[in-house]
Structures are given as C-alpha cells and as structure tokens.
Amino acid sequence: MSGYDPNNVFARILRQEIPARLVHEDERCVAFRDIAPQAPTHLLVIPRKALARLGDAGPQDEGLLGHLLLVAAGLARREGLADDGYRVVINHGRRGGQAVSHLHLHVLGGRDMAWPPG
Ligand code: AMP
C-alpha cells in the first residue's frame, strides 16, 4: 500500500461518514451505486481494506481480488445485466482515469459499450 489517504471519499463511505446507496456488503467489501452514473446501471465494488490502487495489491490480496470480481459478477446478474452483457472496469492512477484513491471496480450495464474505451 502506498500513499493511502484515509479521508478519501470511499474511506468515508466505509466509515459511514457520508451516505451511499448500498447494494451489497460483506466482511471484505461493500458495493453501492455510483453518484454520477455513466450507464443505466453503474455500481462500484470496493474492498474494506485500505488499498489505494490495483497495483498496491500484493500476493496476500489474491483472494480478496477474486472476491471483488465474483461480487461484481453476482451483482451484475442480480441487476439483470448478465444476458445482454456488461463491463467491469478498474482505473489505476492518473492516466488510467482514477479520481478516487481507494481501489474500486466499476460495474457498468444497460447500454452498449464502446471499444476502444475513451
Ligand atoms: P474513478 O474515476 O475510477 O476513480 O471513479 C470514481 C467514481 O466514484 C466516479 O465514477 C464517481 O462518480 C464516483 N463517486 C465519487 N464520489 C462518490 C460518492 N460519494 N458516492 C458514489 N460514487 C461516487
């Protein structure tokens, strides 16, 4: 973990200092609706662990990363996105478009996705 800011917005959501529209929580992660959705369905899945970026995860996080992906897929199924398809995105760092420095998976669905991404 490098340079984790404990006051980033997702850390504050985890501490329940600011509200979020939760769709899932368990002992390892929380998921909620994005405040500025980029698709009809736009969820964020975040670990409870203080990891700033995907690249800060280590071998000890292998199970956690797998769990986040399985939760993302389960939520996509529950939201009715699985048949038509959806996208899971992780932005890492400035050039990756990461604005919030707490690892998060975007789950986007309900419309056609473009490729290559912007
Ligand atoms: P990224 O650019 O990958 O860091 O994505 C950060 C995402 O967090 C953006 O899609 C924002 O709309 C979303 N976001 C920022 N603040 C909040 C909040 N308080 N509740 C829910 N989503 C948020």
mmCIF file of C-alpha atoms and ligand atoms in Angstrom:
data_model
loop_
_atom_site.group_PDB
_atom_site.id
_atom_site.type_symbol
_atom_site.label_atom_id
_atom_site.label_comp_id
_atom_site.label_asym_id
_atom_site.label_seq_id
_atom_site.Cartn_x
_atom_site.Cartn_y
_atom_site.Cartn_z
ATOM 1 C CA MET A 1 0.000 0.000 0.000
ATOM 2 C CA SER A 2 1.487 3.383 -0.961
ATOM 3 C CA GLY A 3 0.178 6.821 -0.046
ATOM 4 C CA TYR A 4 -3.288 5.813 1.118
ATOM 5 C CA ASP A 5 -5.383 8.855 2.079
ATOM 6 C CA PRO A 6 -7.725 7.763 4.899
ATOM 7 C CA ASN A 7 -10.022 10.683 4.116
ATOM 8 C CA ASN A 8 -10.772 9.751 0.510
ATOM 9 C CA VAL A 9 -14.485 9.646 -0.261
ATOM 10 C CA PHE A 10 -14.742 5.835 -0.318
ATOM 11 C CA ALA A 11 -12.964 5.515 3.029
ATOM 12 C CA ARG A 12 -15.540 7.924 4.381
ATOM 13 C CA ILE A 13 -18.372 5.828 2.910
ATOM 14 C CA LEU A 14 -16.853 2.742 4.589
ATOM 15 C CA ARG A 15 -16.842 4.609 7.918
ATOM 16 C CA GLN A 16 -20.453 5.678 7.224
ATOM 17 C CA GLU A 17 -19.461 9.336 7.470
ATOM 18 C CA ILE A 18 -21.214 10.031 4.175
ATOM 19 C CA PRO A 19 -24.197 8.184 2.726
ATOM 20 C CA ALA A 20 -24.205 5.781 -0.185
ATOM 21 C CA ARG A 21 -26.864 3.714 -1.922
ATOM 22 C CA LEU A 22 -25.554 0.319 -0.830
ATOM 23 C CA VAL A 23 -26.386 -2.746 -2.915
ATOM 24 C CA HIS A 24 -24.128 -5.240 -1.127
ATOM 25 C CA GLU A 25 -21.905 -5.582 1.905
ATOM 26 C CA ASP A 26 -19.965 -8.424 3.457
ATOM 27 C CA GLU A 27 -16.896 -8.814 5.637
ATOM 28 C CA ARG A 28 -14.496 -7.992 2.805
ATOM 29 C CA CYS A 29 -16.250 -5.485 0.560
ATOM 30 C CA VAL A 30 -19.050 -3.015 0.019
ATOM 31 C CA ALA A 31 -20.893 -2.126 -3.204
ATOM 32 C CA PHE A 32 -23.012 0.926 -3.929
ATOM 33 C CA ARG A 33 -24.451 2.950 -6.806
ATOM 34 C CA ASP A 34 -22.178 5.493 -8.465
ATOM 35 C CA ILE A 35 -23.250 9.057 -7.699
ATOM 36 C CA ALA A 36 -22.725 10.114 -11.331
ATOM 37 C CA PRO A 37 -23.743 7.040 -13.338
ATOM 38 C CA GLN A 38 -22.161 6.566 -16.755
ATOM 39 C CA ALA A 39 -24.684 3.895 -17.752
ATOM 40 C CA PRO A 40 -28.246 2.945 -16.711
ATOM 41 C CA THR A 41 -26.648 0.660 -14.113
ATOM 42 C CA HIS A 42 -23.347 1.821 -12.599
ATOM 43 C CA LEU A 43 -22.152 0.139 -9.426
ATOM 44 C CA LEU A 44 -18.874 0.419 -7.525
ATOM 45 C CA VAL A 45 -17.410 -2.519 -5.614
ATOM 46 C CA ILE A 46 -14.742 -1.595 -3.065
ATOM 47 C CA PRO A 47 -12.689 -3.605 -0.585
ATOM 48 C CA ARG A 48 -12.887 -2.705 3.092
ATOM 49 C CA LYS A 49 -9.093 -2.951 3.092
ATOM 50 C CA ALA A 50 -7.225 0.347 2.631
ATOM 51 C CA LEU A 51 -5.788 -0.254 -0.846
ATOM 52 C CA ALA A 52 -5.322 2.889 -2.909
ATOM 53 C CA ARG A 53 -4.858 1.282 -6.327
ATOM 54 C CA LEU A 54 -4.967 -2.095 -8.005
ATOM 55 C CA GLY A 55 -1.182 -2.012 -8.270
ATOM 56 C CA ASP A 56 -0.884 -1.694 -4.496
ATOM 57 C CA ALA A 57 -2.373 -5.166 -4.059
ATOM 58 C CA GLY A 58 0.072 -7.964 -3.343
ATOM 59 C CA PRO A 59 0.061 -11.749 -3.289
ATOM 60 C CA GLN A 60 -1.697 -11.621 0.069
ATOM 61 C CA ASP A 61 -4.644 -9.948 -1.693
ATOM 62 C CA GLU A 62 -5.198 -12.674 -4.281
ATOM 63 C CA GLY A 63 -8.306 -13.983 -2.531
ATOM 64 C CA LEU A 64 -9.660 -10.501 -1.968
ATOM 65 C CA LEU A 65 -9.287 -9.545 -5.636
ATOM 66 C CA GLY A 66 -11.047 -12.735 -6.666
ATOM 67 C CA HIS A 67 -13.828 -11.989 -4.199
ATOM 68 C CA LEU A 68 -14.315 -8.483 -5.629
ATOM 69 C CA LEU A 69 -14.689 -9.918 -9.141
ATOM 70 C CA LEU A 70 -17.154 -12.567 -8.001
ATOM 71 C CA VAL A 71 -19.214 -9.951 -6.142
ATOM 72 C CA ALA A 72 -19.183 -7.757 -9.270
ATOM 73 C CA ALA A 73 -20.423 -10.651 -11.416
ATOM 74 C CA GLY A 74 -23.062 -11.600 -8.852
ATOM 75 C CA LEU A 75 -24.373 -8.056 -8.658
ATOM 76 C CA ALA A 76 -24.444 -7.784 -12.457
ATOM 77 C CA ARG A 77 -26.519 -10.974 -12.528
ATOM 78 C CA ARG A 78 -28.823 -9.650 -9.811
ATOM 79 C CA GLU A 79 -29.274 -6.363 -11.702
ATOM 80 C CA GLY A 80 -30.341 -8.314 -14.791
ATOM 81 C CA LEU A 81 -27.248 -7.446 -16.828
ATOM 82 C CA ALA A 82 -25.786 -10.892 -17.377
ATOM 83 C CA ASP A 83 -27.648 -11.923 -20.535
ATOM 84 C CA ASP A 84 -27.107 -8.733 -22.534
ATOM 85 C CA GLY A 85 -23.642 -8.122 -21.118
ATOM 86 C CA TYR A 86 -21.863 -5.560 -19.000
ATOM 87 C CA ARG A 87 -18.415 -4.162 -18.339
ATOM 88 C CA VAL A 88 -16.172 -4.264 -15.267
ATOM 89 C CA VAL A 89 -13.500 -1.547 -15.165
ATOM 90 C CA ILE A 90 -10.642 -0.731 -12.798
ATOM 91 C CA ASN A 91 -8.880 2.594 -13.331
ATOM 92 C CA HIS A 92 -5.344 2.802 -11.942
ATOM 93 C CA GLY A 93 -3.674 6.157 -11.436
ATOM 94 C CA ARG A 94 -3.862 9.418 -13.337
ATOM 95 C CA ARG A 95 -3.558 8.122 -16.886
ATOM 96 C CA GLY A 96 -5.990 5.347 -16.097
ATOM 97 C CA GLY A 97 -8.556 7.941 -15.082
ATOM 98 C CA GLN A 98 -8.608 7.123 -11.362
ATOM 99 C CA ALA A 99 -10.111 10.013 -9.390
ATOM 100 C CA VAL A 100 -10.753 8.330 -6.032
ATOM 101 C CA SER A 101 -7.695 6.772 -4.385
ATOM 102 C CA HIS A 102 -9.356 3.693 -2.940
ATOM 103 C CA LEU A 103 -9.425 0.601 -5.166
ATOM 104 C CA HIS A 104 -12.806 0.174 -6.851
ATOM 105 C CA LEU A 105 -14.395 -1.889 -9.588
ATOM 106 C CA HIS A 106 -16.917 -0.168 -11.829
ATOM 107 C CA VAL A 107 -19.792 -2.396 -12.988
ATOM 108 C CA LEU A 108 -21.491 -0.767 -15.965
ATOM 109 C CA GLY A 109 -24.500 -2.063 -17.862
ATOM 110 C CA GLY A 110 -27.809 -1.322 -19.501
ATOM 111 C CA ARG A 111 -26.385 0.093 -22.724
ATOM 112 C CA ASP A 112 -23.921 -0.873 -25.454
ATOM 113 C CA MET A 113 -20.284 -0.226 -24.503
ATOM 114 C CA ALA A 114 -17.790 1.231 -26.953
ATOM 115 C CA TRP A 115 -14.359 -0.226 -27.704
ATOM 116 C CA PRO A 116 -11.686 1.042 -27.511
ATOM 117 C CA PRO A 117 -12.560 2.892 -24.303
ATOM 118 C CA GLY A 118 -12.003 6.627 -24.148
HETATM 119 P P1 AMP B 1 -12.554 6.635 -10.793
HETATM 120 O O1 AMP B 1 -12.505 7.750 -11.792
HETATM 121 O O2 AMP B 1 -12.261 5.294 -11.388
HETATM 122 O O3 AMP B 1 -11.712 6.934 -9.575
HETATM 123 O O4 AMP B 1 -14.062 6.549 -10.333
HETATM 124 C C1 AMP B 1 -14.554 7.211 -9.205
HETATM 125 C C2 AMP B 1 -16.062 7.095 -9.253
HETATM 126 O O5 AMP B 1 -16.566 7.422 -7.985
HETATM 127 C C3 AMP B 1 -16.724 8.038 -10.252
HETATM 128 O O6 AMP B 1 -17.495 7.280 -11.165
HETATM 129 C C4 AMP B 1 -17.589 8.927 -9.372
HETATM 130 O O7 AMP B 1 -18.803 9.292 -9.983
HETATM 131 C C5 AMP B 1 -17.799 8.051 -8.151
HETATM 132 N N1 AMP B 1 -18.081 8.755 -6.910
HETATM 133 C C6 AMP B 1 -17.430 9.818 -6.389
HETATM 134 N N2 AMP B 1 -17.962 10.181 -5.198
HETATM 135 C C7 AMP B 1 -18.969 9.299 -4.969
HETATM 136 C C8 AMP B 1 -19.916 9.139 -3.906
HETATM 137 N N3 AMP B 1 -19.935 9.945 -2.832
HETATM 138 N N4 AMP B 1 -20.817 8.128 -3.994
HETATM 139 C C9 AMP B 1 -20.816 7.299 -5.069
HETATM 140 N N5 AMP B 1 -19.955 7.404 -6.096
HETATM 141 C C10 AMP B 1 -19.046 8.397 -6.049
#
